Coordinates of C-alpha atoms and ligand atoms in Angstrom, one line a residue:
M1 CA -101.3 58.1 -58.0
T2 CA -98.7 55.6 -59.4
D3 CA -99.2 54.6 -63.0
T4 CA -100.2 50.9 -62.4
R5 CA -100.6 50.2 -66.2
S6 CA -97.1 50.8 -67.1
Q7 CA -96.0 49.0 -63.9
H8 CA -97.7 46.1 -65.0
S9 CA -96.4 45.9 -68.7
A10 CA -92.9 46.8 -67.5
F11 CA -92.8 43.7 -65.4
T12 CA -94.4 41.2 -67.8
Q13 CA -91.4 39.5 -68.6
F14 CA -93.4 36.3 -69.4
P15 CA -95.0 35.9 -72.9
V16 CA -98.8 36.4 -73.2
Q17 CA -100.8 34.1 -75.6
N18 CA -104.6 34.5 -76.1
D19 CA -104.6 36.8 -73.1
C20 CA -103.0 34.4 -70.9
L21 CA -99.5 34.5 -69.3
E22 CA -97.2 31.7 -70.2
I23 CA -94.5 30.2 -67.8
G24 CA -92.1 27.6 -69.0
G25 CA -94.0 27.8 -72.3
I26 CA -97.3 26.5 -70.5
P27 CA -100.3 28.6 -70.5
L28 CA -101.0 29.6 -66.9
S29 CA -104.6 28.2 -66.7
R30 CA -103.2 24.9 -68.2
L31 CA -100.3 25.0 -65.5
A32 CA -102.9 25.4 -62.8
Q33 CA -104.8 22.4 -64.0
R34 CA -101.8 20.5 -63.9
V35 CA -100.7 21.6 -60.4
G36 CA -104.2 20.6 -59.4
R37 CA -104.8 23.1 -56.9
T38 CA -104.1 26.9 -56.0
P39 CA -102.1 28.7 -54.7
F40 CA -98.7 27.7 -56.0
Y41 CA -95.3 29.0 -56.9
A42 CA -94.1 28.5 -60.4
Y43 CA -90.4 29.1 -61.5
D44 CA -89.3 29.2 -65.0
R45 CA -86.3 27.0 -65.7
K46 CA -85.3 28.9 -68.9
K47 CA -85.4 32.3 -67.4
I48 CA -83.0 31.0 -64.6
T49 CA -80.6 29.6 -67.1
E50 CA -80.8 33.1 -69.2
R51 CA -80.1 35.0 -65.8
I52 CA -76.9 33.0 -65.3
Q53 CA -75.9 33.5 -68.9
L54 CA -76.5 37.4 -68.6
L55 CA -74.1 37.2 -65.6
R56 CA -71.6 35.2 -67.3
Q57 CA -71.7 37.7 -70.3
S58 CA -71.5 40.8 -68.0
L59 CA -68.9 39.8 -65.4
P60 CA -65.2 39.2 -66.1
D61 CA -64.6 35.4 -66.9
D62 CA -62.5 34.7 -63.9
I63 CA -65.4 35.8 -61.5
H64 CA -67.0 32.7 -59.8
I65 CA -70.7 33.0 -59.4
H66 CA -72.2 31.2 -56.3
Y67 CA -75.9 30.9 -55.7
A68 CA -77.0 31.9 -52.1
M69 CA -79.8 29.4 -51.7
K70 CA -81.6 31.1 -48.9
A71 CA -83.4 33.1 -51.7
N72 CA -85.1 30.0 -52.8
P73 CA -84.1 26.6 -51.5
M74 CA -86.6 24.5 -53.6
P75 CA -84.5 21.4 -54.3
A76 CA -85.3 21.2 -58.0
V77 CA -84.2 24.8 -58.3
V78 CA -81.1 24.3 -56.5
Q79 CA -80.3 21.2 -58.6
H80 CA -80.9 23.2 -61.8
L81 CA -78.6 26.0 -60.5
A82 CA -76.0 23.5 -59.6
S83 CA -75.3 22.7 -63.2
L84 CA -74.9 26.4 -64.0
V85 CA -73.0 28.2 -61.0
D86 CA -69.6 27.6 -59.6
G87 CA -70.7 27.2 -56.1
I88 CA -73.7 27.3 -53.6
D89 CA -73.9 29.2 -50.4
V90 CA -75.9 27.8 -47.6
A91 CA -76.9 29.3 -44.2
S92 CA -78.1 26.1 -42.3
A93 CA -77.5 22.5 -42.0
G94 CA -80.9 22.0 -43.7
E95 CA -79.9 23.9 -46.8
M96 CA -76.6 22.1 -46.6
R97 CA -78.3 18.9 -47.0
I98 CA -80.2 20.2 -50.1
A99 CA -77.0 21.5 -51.6
L100 CA -75.1 18.3 -50.9
D101 CA -77.9 16.2 -52.9
T102 CA -77.0 18.2 -56.1
T103 CA -74.1 17.6 -58.4
M104 CA -72.2 20.4 -56.7
P105 CA -68.8 19.2 -55.3
A106 CA -68.6 19.8 -51.5
E107 CA -65.6 22.0 -51.8
H108 CA -67.6 24.6 -53.7
I109 CA -70.4 24.8 -51.0
S110 CA -69.9 27.1 -48.2
F111 CA -71.7 27.8 -45.0
A112 CA -72.3 31.3 -43.6
G113 CA -74.4 32.4 -40.7
P114 CA -74.3 33.6 -37.1
G115 CA -74.7 31.2 -34.3
K116 CA -73.8 27.8 -36.1
T117 CA -74.5 25.0 -33.6
E118 CA -72.0 22.3 -32.8
H119 CA -74.2 19.8 -34.7
E120 CA -74.2 22.0 -37.8
L121 CA -70.5 22.5 -37.6
S122 CA -69.6 18.9 -37.2
S123 CA -71.7 17.8 -40.1
A124 CA -70.4 20.5 -42.3
I125 CA -66.8 19.3 -41.4
A126 CA -67.8 15.7 -42.2
A127 CA -69.2 16.9 -45.5
G128 CA -65.9 18.6 -46.5
I129 CA -67.6 22.1 -47.2
V130 CA -66.1 25.4 -46.5
L131 CA -67.1 26.8 -43.2
N132 CA -67.3 30.8 -43.0
I133 CA -66.6 31.3 -39.4
E134 CA -68.2 34.4 -37.7
S135 CA -66.7 34.4 -34.2
E136 CA -63.9 33.2 -32.0
R137 CA -66.3 30.6 -30.6
E138 CA -66.7 29.0 -34.0
L139 CA -63.0 28.9 -34.6
A140 CA -62.5 27.1 -31.3
L141 CA -65.4 24.7 -31.9
I142 CA -64.3 23.7 -35.4
T143 CA -60.8 23.3 -34.1
R144 CA -62.0 20.7 -31.4
L145 CA -64.6 19.0 -33.8
G146 CA -61.9 18.6 -36.6
D147 CA -59.7 17.1 -34.1
Q148 CA -62.5 14.7 -32.7
L149 CA -63.5 13.8 -36.3
G150 CA -60.0 13.3 -37.6
I151 CA -60.8 15.8 -40.5
R152 CA -59.1 19.0 -41.3
P153 CA -61.8 21.7 -41.5
N154 CA -61.9 24.0 -44.4
L155 CA -62.4 27.5 -43.3
A156 CA -62.8 31.1 -44.4
I157 CA -63.2 34.1 -42.2
R158 CA -66.6 36.1 -42.7
I159 CA -65.6 39.6 -42.2
N160 CA -67.7 42.6 -40.7
P161 CA -66.2 45.4 -42.9
D162 CA -65.5 48.8 -41.7
F163 CA -67.7 50.3 -44.4
E164 CA -71.2 49.6 -45.6
L165 CA -73.1 49.0 -48.8
K166 CA -75.0 52.4 -49.4
S167 CA -78.5 52.5 -50.6
S168 CA -79.2 48.8 -49.8
G169 CA -82.5 47.3 -49.0
M170 CA -80.8 45.5 -46.1
K171 CA -77.4 46.3 -44.7
M172 CA -75.5 43.4 -43.3
G173 CA -72.0 44.9 -42.8
G174 CA -70.4 48.0 -41.2
G175 CA -70.9 49.3 -37.8
P176 CA -71.8 46.8 -35.0
K177 CA -73.3 43.7 -36.5
Q178 CA -74.1 40.1 -35.4
F179 CA -72.6 39.0 -38.9
G180 CA -68.8 38.3 -39.3
I181 CA -65.8 39.1 -37.3
D182 CA -65.0 42.8 -37.1
A183 CA -62.2 43.6 -39.7
E184 CA -59.8 45.0 -37.1
L185 CA -59.7 41.8 -35.1
V186 CA -58.9 39.7 -38.1
P187 CA -55.1 40.0 -38.2
A188 CA -54.6 38.6 -34.7
L189 CA -57.1 35.9 -35.6
L190 CA -55.1 34.9 -38.7
T191 CA -52.1 34.6 -36.6
K192 CA -53.9 32.1 -34.3
I193 CA -55.3 30.1 -37.2
G194 CA -51.7 29.7 -38.5
R195 CA -50.9 27.6 -35.3
L196 CA -53.9 25.5 -35.7
D197 CA -54.6 22.5 -37.8
L198 CA -57.0 24.1 -40.1
N199 CA -57.1 24.5 -43.9
F200 CA -57.3 28.2 -44.4
I201 CA -59.3 29.1 -47.6
G202 CA -59.8 32.8 -47.5
F203 CA -62.2 35.6 -46.7
H204 CA -66.0 36.2 -47.2
I205 CA -67.1 40.0 -47.0
F206 CA -70.9 40.5 -47.6
S207 CA -72.1 43.9 -47.0
G208 CA -76.0 44.1 -48.1
S209 CA -78.8 43.1 -50.3
Q210 CA -81.4 44.3 -52.8
N211 CA -79.3 47.2 -54.3
L212 CA -80.3 48.8 -57.5
K213 CA -77.4 51.4 -57.6
A214 CA -74.5 50.3 -59.7
E215 CA -72.3 52.9 -58.4
A216 CA -72.9 51.9 -54.7
I217 CA -72.1 48.3 -55.5
Q218 CA -69.0 49.5 -57.6
E219 CA -67.7 51.4 -54.7
T220 CA -68.3 48.5 -52.1
Q221 CA -66.6 46.1 -54.4
K222 CA -63.6 48.3 -54.7
K223 CA -63.3 48.7 -50.9
T224 CA -64.0 45.0 -50.5
L225 CA -61.0 44.1 -52.8
Q226 CA -58.8 46.6 -50.9
L227 CA -59.8 45.1 -47.6
G228 CA -59.1 41.6 -49.1
L229 CA -55.7 42.7 -50.2
K230 CA -55.0 44.2 -46.7
L231 CA -56.1 41.1 -44.6
A232 CA -54.1 38.8 -47.0
E233 CA -51.0 40.3 -45.7
N234 CA -51.5 38.5 -42.4
A235 CA -53.0 35.2 -44.0
P236 CA -51.1 32.0 -42.8
T237 CA -51.2 30.5 -46.3
P238 CA -52.1 32.0 -49.8
V239 CA -55.7 33.3 -49.8
R240 CA -57.4 30.9 -52.2
M241 CA -60.8 32.5 -52.1
L242 CA -62.2 35.9 -51.7
N243 CA -65.9 36.1 -51.7
I244 CA -66.8 39.7 -52.2
G245 CA -70.6 39.4 -51.6
G246 CA -73.2 40.4 -54.0
G247 CA -76.3 42.6 -53.0
F248 CA -77.6 42.9 -56.6
G249 CA -81.1 44.0 -56.5
I250 CA -84.1 43.6 -58.9
P251 CA -86.9 46.2 -59.5
Y252 CA -90.1 45.7 -57.7
F253 CA -92.0 48.9 -57.8
P254 CA -92.9 51.6 -60.3
G255 CA -89.9 53.9 -61.1
E256 CA -87.4 51.2 -60.2
K257 CA -84.8 50.4 -62.8
A258 CA -83.0 47.2 -63.5
L259 CA -79.5 47.1 -62.0
D260 CA -76.8 48.2 -64.5
I261 CA -75.1 44.9 -64.6
Q262 CA -72.7 45.9 -67.6
A263 CA -71.3 48.8 -65.4
I264 CA -70.6 46.5 -62.5
G265 CA -68.8 44.1 -64.9
Q266 CA -66.8 47.0 -66.3
N267 CA -65.8 48.2 -63.0
L268 CA -64.6 44.7 -62.0
N269 CA -62.8 44.5 -65.3
D270 CA -60.8 47.7 -64.3
L271 CA -60.2 46.5 -60.8
L272 CA -59.1 42.9 -61.1
P273 CA -55.6 43.4 -63.0
S274 CA -54.0 45.2 -60.1
F275 CA -55.6 42.7 -57.6
K276 CA -54.6 39.8 -59.6
Q277 CA -51.1 41.1 -59.8
R278 CA -50.8 41.0 -55.8
L279 CA -52.9 37.8 -55.3
P280 CA -52.8 35.7 -58.5
E281 CA -54.0 32.5 -56.7
T282 CA -57.1 34.0 -55.4
R283 CA -60.5 33.0 -56.8
I284 CA -63.0 35.8 -56.6
V285 CA -66.5 34.8 -55.8
I286 CA -69.6 36.8 -55.9
E287 CA -72.7 35.3 -54.4
L288 CA -76.3 36.1 -55.4
G289 CA -79.7 34.8 -54.4
R290 CA -82.3 37.3 -55.3
Y291 CA -80.9 38.6 -58.6
I292 CA -80.6 34.9 -60.0
I293 CA -84.0 33.8 -59.1
A294 CA -86.6 36.3 -58.3
E295 CA -87.6 37.3 -61.7
A296 CA -87.9 33.6 -62.7
G297 CA -90.7 33.0 -60.3
I298 CA -94.6 33.8 -59.9
Y299 CA -97.1 33.2 -57.3
V300 CA -100.5 32.4 -58.3
C301 CA -103.7 32.4 -56.4
R302 CA -107.4 32.0 -57.3
I303 CA -110.2 34.7 -56.7
I304 CA -112.6 33.1 -54.3
E305 CA -114.9 36.1 -53.9
R306 CA -115.4 39.5 -55.5
K307 CA -116.8 41.7 -52.6
Q308 CA -117.7 45.4 -52.6
S309 CA -117.4 47.4 -49.6
R310 CA -118.5 51.1 -49.5
G311 CA -117.6 51.8 -53.0
K312 CA -114.3 49.8 -53.1
T313 CA -113.8 46.4 -54.7
F314 CA -112.0 43.6 -52.9
L315 CA -110.8 40.4 -54.7
I316 CA -110.5 37.8 -52.1
T317 CA -108.0 35.0 -53.0
D318 CA -107.0 31.8 -51.5
G319 CA -103.4 33.1 -51.1
G320 CA -101.8 35.8 -49.3
L321 CA -99.4 36.6 -46.4
H322 CA -99.1 33.3 -45.1
H323 CA -97.5 32.3 -48.4
H324 CA -96.0 35.3 -49.7
L325 CA -95.1 37.6 -46.7
A326 CA -92.9 39.9 -48.9
A327 CA -95.6 40.9 -51.3
T328 CA -97.8 42.1 -48.5
G329 CA -94.9 44.4 -47.5
N330 CA -94.2 42.8 -44.2
F331 CA -90.7 41.3 -44.9
G332 CA -88.4 44.1 -44.2
Q333 CA -90.1 46.9 -46.3
V334 CA -90.3 50.2 -44.4
I335 CA -93.3 51.4 -46.6
R336 CA -95.8 49.0 -48.0
K337 CA -95.8 49.4 -51.8
N338 CA -97.7 47.1 -54.2
Y339 CA -95.7 44.1 -56.0
P340 CA -96.6 43.9 -59.7
V341 CA -99.8 41.9 -59.4
M342 CA -102.1 41.0 -62.3
I343 CA -104.8 38.7 -63.5
G344 CA -102.9 36.0 -65.1
S345 CA -105.8 34.5 -67.2
K346 CA -106.7 38.0 -68.6
A347 CA -103.3 39.6 -69.0
L348 CA -103.9 42.3 -71.2
C349 CA -107.6 42.4 -71.3
T350 CA -109.9 45.4 -71.2
P351 CA -111.9 46.8 -69.4
R352 CA -109.7 47.3 -66.3
E353 CA -110.7 48.3 -62.9
T354 CA -109.0 49.6 -59.6
V355 CA -109.1 46.9 -56.9
S356 CA -107.5 45.5 -53.8
V357 CA -106.3 42.0 -53.9
V358 CA -106.5 40.5 -50.4
G359 CA -105.9 36.9 -48.8
P360 CA -108.3 34.8 -46.6
L361 CA -106.5 35.7 -43.2
C362 CA -108.1 37.5 -40.5
T363 CA -105.6 40.5 -40.5
P364 CA -105.6 43.6 -42.5
L365 CA -102.0 42.9 -43.2
D366 CA -103.1 40.3 -45.6
L367 CA -103.0 42.5 -48.6
L368 CA -101.5 41.6 -51.8
A369 CA -102.5 44.7 -53.9
E370 CA -103.9 48.0 -52.5
Q371 CA -106.0 50.1 -54.9
M372 CA -104.2 48.8 -58.1
E373 CA -105.3 48.9 -61.6
M374 CA -105.7 45.6 -63.4
A375 CA -108.1 43.6 -65.9
Q376 CA -111.7 43.2 -64.6
A377 CA -111.8 39.7 -62.8
A378 CA -114.3 37.2 -62.0
E379 CA -114.4 34.6 -59.1
N380 CA -112.2 31.7 -60.2
D381 CA -109.7 33.9 -62.2
L382 CA -106.1 33.5 -61.4
V383 CA -104.2 36.3 -59.9
V384 CA -100.5 36.5 -60.4
V385 CA -97.8 38.2 -58.3
L386 CA -94.7 38.6 -60.5
Q387 CA -91.0 39.1 -59.2
S388 CA -91.8 36.2 -56.7
G389 CA -89.0 33.7 -57.1
A390 CA -87.0 34.9 -54.2
Y391 CA -87.8 35.2 -50.5
G392 CA -91.3 33.8 -51.2
L393 CA -92.5 30.6 -49.8
T394 CA -89.7 29.7 -47.3
A395 CA -89.8 33.5 -46.0
S396 CA -93.4 33.2 -45.0
P397 CA -95.4 32.1 -41.9
T398 CA -97.2 29.1 -43.7
A399 CA -98.5 27.7 -40.3
F400 CA -100.3 31.2 -39.6
L401 CA -104.2 30.1 -39.6
G402 CA -103.6 26.7 -40.5
H403 CA -104.3 26.8 -44.4
P404 CA -102.6 24.2 -46.5
E405 CA -99.2 24.9 -47.8
P406 CA -98.8 26.0 -51.4
M407 CA -97.2 24.0 -54.2
E408 CA -94.1 24.6 -56.1
V409 CA -93.3 23.8 -59.6
L410 CA -90.2 24.3 -61.7
V411 CA -91.3 24.5 -65.5
Ligands
PLP1 C1 -78.9 36.6 -47.8 C2 -77.5 36.4 -48.3 C3 -77.2 36.3 -49.6 C4 -78.1 36.6 -50.6 O1 -78.6 37.9 -50.7 P1 -79.5 38.4 -52.1 O2 -79.7 39.7 -51.7 O3 -80.6 37.3 -52.2 O4 -78.7 38.1 -53.4 C5 -75.9 36.2 -49.8 N1 -74.9 36.2 -48.9 C6 -75.2 36.1 -47.6 C7 -74.1 35.9 -46.7 C8 -76.4 36.2 -47.3 O5 -76.8 36.3 -46.1

């Protein structure tokens, strides 16, 4: 059995007043009245700001921080982050439009992702953002499109490195991958780029996601900087940017510990001087999605019914898999584990009970908490899923079963 009580308290990074969780300084029950209906996602503006401050304090001053907006593309969130970070990384033309609507200058927006369409590439060139090309096809396309548009495209090469980020929730580099261009093919490609009318910016090397092991990230950063130095030898013009990826994880489950961000900062402090000596003009970028936004967000749904079945209690809510796929364990997890779930309107309340929290969908996969300890709750009480700011709404199949879409608020 897992110790669900300590899990609950360890994750309650939001204050509790009169036994009610507060987000953005507003009691949850009041916020639910303001939103007008459940379910909804709420993101805490101050928590987002504090997270960027923590990164700035922990990482060397000359590291540029980018927000990878696929983690949470809510326009208000992206706009808030635009004033705090040094760049925004987008993965589609749709995300690019949201990023361009913010105050972030186009030259600090970059676009990565396999299989970019001609339409996406041509809008990106016209916007003046940086294109992280992932294949020879994309290189040929942007050369032709740049010519047709009369605009010199800004490009970086996304590299598929010859190493991987160990202990990652998701590996996105090393071995055969659909992402990036295999590192060994890059020198020849750089020679080719030198002959074309393109504005070469640098390299993008992203290896993986959701990593809680500082040593694994340190090792990958070291190898990434070394690879960047090696590739730079063949670059047609000085390398202005090296995006070394991110992969910083956050704790979701009992026993998981927050990433030691100080250790990562220290390691970069040790690595940067020799790098800077060889490539003084290169701006080093770290791109983060989940680490920036996940802990600032909650998902809130309402108990519609308390139901007993053969000795077990089910809290049936109006929210679930269709809004928050990841919390049900169906977004890339190998073994289903409970996200931190609590009764938001009875945060610390006793008595407590062990229940399963489910959604309204006709599938057993619609499970937000399985046999988890929480305050004894009644119909109409609010259930909160913590650690829900990243890969929530937009990573969920909202059309499945035709329920209304949840609301989102930034408070
Ligand atoms: C998804 C993705 C990210 C963000 O990953 P997180 O784990 O959310 O930080 C960053 N860069 C690229 C290229 C990605 O595809």
